[in-house]
C-alpha angles and dihedrals in degrees: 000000000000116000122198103191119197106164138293129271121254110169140094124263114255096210108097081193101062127072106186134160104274119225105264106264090206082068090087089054091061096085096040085055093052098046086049084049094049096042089052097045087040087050098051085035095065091026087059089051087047093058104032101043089085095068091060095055089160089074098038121106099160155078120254087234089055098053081037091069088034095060108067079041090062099049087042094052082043099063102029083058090054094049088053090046092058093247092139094047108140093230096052090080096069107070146303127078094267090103097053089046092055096040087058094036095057085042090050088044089050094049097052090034084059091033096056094039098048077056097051099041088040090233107164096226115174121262087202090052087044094052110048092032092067096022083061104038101046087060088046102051096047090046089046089047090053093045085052089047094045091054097040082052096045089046086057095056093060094045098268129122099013134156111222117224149212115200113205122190141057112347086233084055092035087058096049094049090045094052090048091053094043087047089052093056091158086068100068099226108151103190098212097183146315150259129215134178086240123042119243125153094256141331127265099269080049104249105156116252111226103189139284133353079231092057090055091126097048087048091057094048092047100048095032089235114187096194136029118198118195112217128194100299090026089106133017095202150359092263089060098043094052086049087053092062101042079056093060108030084094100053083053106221134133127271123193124166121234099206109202086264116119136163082026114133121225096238087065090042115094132180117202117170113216119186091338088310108122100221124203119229127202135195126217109260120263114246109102081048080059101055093046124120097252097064083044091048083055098047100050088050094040090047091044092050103047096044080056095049088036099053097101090058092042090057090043099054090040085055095049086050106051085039099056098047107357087236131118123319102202119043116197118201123192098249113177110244132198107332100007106298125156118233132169107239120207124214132155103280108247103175137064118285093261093045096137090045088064094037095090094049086053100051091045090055097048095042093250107190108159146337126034119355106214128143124197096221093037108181096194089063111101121235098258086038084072092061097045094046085053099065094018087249084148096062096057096098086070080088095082079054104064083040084064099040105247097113134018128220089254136025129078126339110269111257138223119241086244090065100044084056089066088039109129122205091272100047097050088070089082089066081070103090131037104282111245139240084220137000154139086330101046086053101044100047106302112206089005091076124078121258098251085049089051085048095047089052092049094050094045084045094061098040093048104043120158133156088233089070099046088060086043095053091055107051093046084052086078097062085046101055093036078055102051089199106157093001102134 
């Protein structure tokens, strides 16, 4: 997505017959507060390598005065190297890992910039100063940032801090740009209203149509808009877009161009400007990436170390199970694998011995018609199943599948037969990878989400693969489980 950011809007509307959500004023503060993070990190970074630097004499050359004078220089260059860098940029603290990147790259600048001239002045700077100053503030920063962005993020979700937007294009490209911003509530991204090249009352996922693309900057002034985003139609050509935004470089808000690419990860995503024409790059999907040996290699050791560490939990559910009926303690269900291939997959049995004889008289009475059939008050799960269900302690003899091959760690849910035999064109590519024990979906809600979002994870998930998410996506299991949120 290319942004071209130009300010935000502060100012009232001028329409007394609209009343419309207002861009967030504390949005200008956000900048002030992470400078103030960052001066006060940076500050008990260098102070702690101050004080500390004379319990490691063996890598002290100085004198406490000279480090004494070095020291404020050192915060000052620090910071002064993150504001070059555009670590205090308004629009870093939606989303994305730029402002991270520029926070460490402006440390790591810093750190060869005082490095090189302690060398050339011959200044005997400390190496025990140097090196727990920046170990321990690069941490800090990028810590200090997340905790920033986790609170800006929380604050959105409750209405605070919020940028208000206009969305210009086609109503179909309008209504994709506006669910993916309702979706990313953490973004802070209030769509006010839309413009379309013809005028109609409001889209089909009911966004309001304010007027024409061509009114674009009387819409802004009216609604008091922060933010316009062009969508696919917004524009017919370069010349209009770049009037577009002469036109509203007065009215200072931020325009940022939604190209017709969704579902699409950054790290496939390249801009390469050619002649003045901002060209879009994309990367092959994933999957192929997905089914390599290295992410196999990782799930077999993964698998074998935590069935060792497990084993405990494994004895103890085993135990609950066989206690509370005498059947049997572990249920396979036929679950359909990469291309298309049939396994049986193991999990804790939950439910009553004659679970799937009851399942068709459930489904009929709730008005089951396709996908997963989950309810969240489910009679036919057993008293300890709850409790396994709860922390997906149930799930845990997948395991020996990954061990076999049949799943990895991390990709889409396995699905049922049933389900394949619904499958369209678009959906089977999910059959393309190793279903997971846990991926984009148990992360993100699990049963809690709607079929076509599930669909939509497990999709992203297999054009997109990287090991980096995997590891991303496990580590971020833990909270889910902890959570429980979706787990019935």
């Amino acid at each position: 997505m290319s942004i071209l950011p130009l300010s935000l809007l502060l100012g009232e509307s001028s329409s007394p017959r609209l009343r419309l959500p207002r861009p967030s004023r504390t949005m200008q503060f956000l900048p002030v507060a992470a400078f103030l993070l960052d001066a006060v990190l940076a500050t008990i970074a260098t102070l702690i390598g101050f004080a500390a630097r004379d319990h490691w004499p063996f890598w002290s050359n100085d004198l406490a005065e000279q480090v004494g004078y070095a020291a404020p220089a050192v915060v000052v260059g620090w910071l002064v190297a993150i504001w070059l860098a555009g670590g205090y940029s308004t629009s870093l603290f939606d989303a994305g890992t730029d402002e991270f990147r520029r926070v460490a790259r402006a440390t790591l600048a810093t750190a060869a910039a005082i490095g090189v001239g302690a060398f050339l002045l011959r200044f005997p700077l400390s190496r025990g100063f140097f090196v727990l100053a920046f170990g321990l503030g690069i941490p800090a920063l990028l810590v200090g940032r997340l905790i920033l962005r986790r609170g800006v993020q929380r604050s959105r979700r409750h209405g605070s801090l919020s940028h208000s937007v206009l969305i210009a294009g086609m109503p179909d490209c309008i209504d994709d740009v506006a669910s993916v911003l309702a979706r990313e509530a953490g973004l802070g991204y209030r769509v006010v209203g839309a413009l379309t090249p013809t005028i109609t009352d409001q889209t089909a996922g009911k966004v309001p149509v304010l007027g024409l693309c061509t009114d674009v900057v009387e819409q802004v002034r009216r609604s008091g808009a922060d933010v316009v985003f062009i969508a696919g139609g917004g524009v017919t050509c370069s010349a209009e877009m770049r009037q577009m935004v002469w036109d509203l470089e007065p009215e200072h808000v931020q325009v940022i161009v939604a190209p017709s690419v969704s579902d699409v990860s950054g790290n496939r995503v390249h801009v390469r400007p050619v002649g003045g024409l901002p060209l879009i790059h994309l990367d092959p999907p994933g999957a192929i990436d997905a089914a390599r040996w290295g992410k196999r290699l990782f799930d077999v050791v993964g698998a074998a170390v935590l069935i060792v560490l497990l084993a405990p939990l494994f004895g103890y559910a085993a135990a609950r199970i066989w206690l509370h009926d005498r059947g049997p303690v572990v249920f396979r269900q036929v679950r359909i694998g990469r291309d298309g291939q049939q396994f049986s997959c193991l999990k804790f049995r939950t439910m009553v011995i004659d679970a799937e004889a009851r399942l068709a008289r459930l489904q009929a009475e709730t008005g089951h018609s396709g996908g997963l059939f989950k309810l969240a008050a489910d009679p036919r799960i057993t008293k300890p199943g709850r409790l396994l269900r709860h922390f997906s302690i149930d799930e845990l003899p997948q395991l020996f599948n990954v061990l076999a091959g049949d799943m990895s760690l991390v990709g889409p849910r396995p699905p049922l037969p049933t389900e394949v035999a619904r499958y369209d064109d678009i959906t089977s590519r999910r059959l393309h990878v190793r279903p997971g024990m846990t991926g984009l979906w148990q992360v993100s809600g699990r049963s809690d989400l709607s079929w076509p979002e599930a669909i939509r994870l497990d999709l992203y998930y297999v054009d997109n693969w990287s090991m980096f998410q995997d590891l991303s996506i496990l580590l971020k299991t833990f909270g889910a489980v902890l959570n429980s949120r979706g787990a019935y």
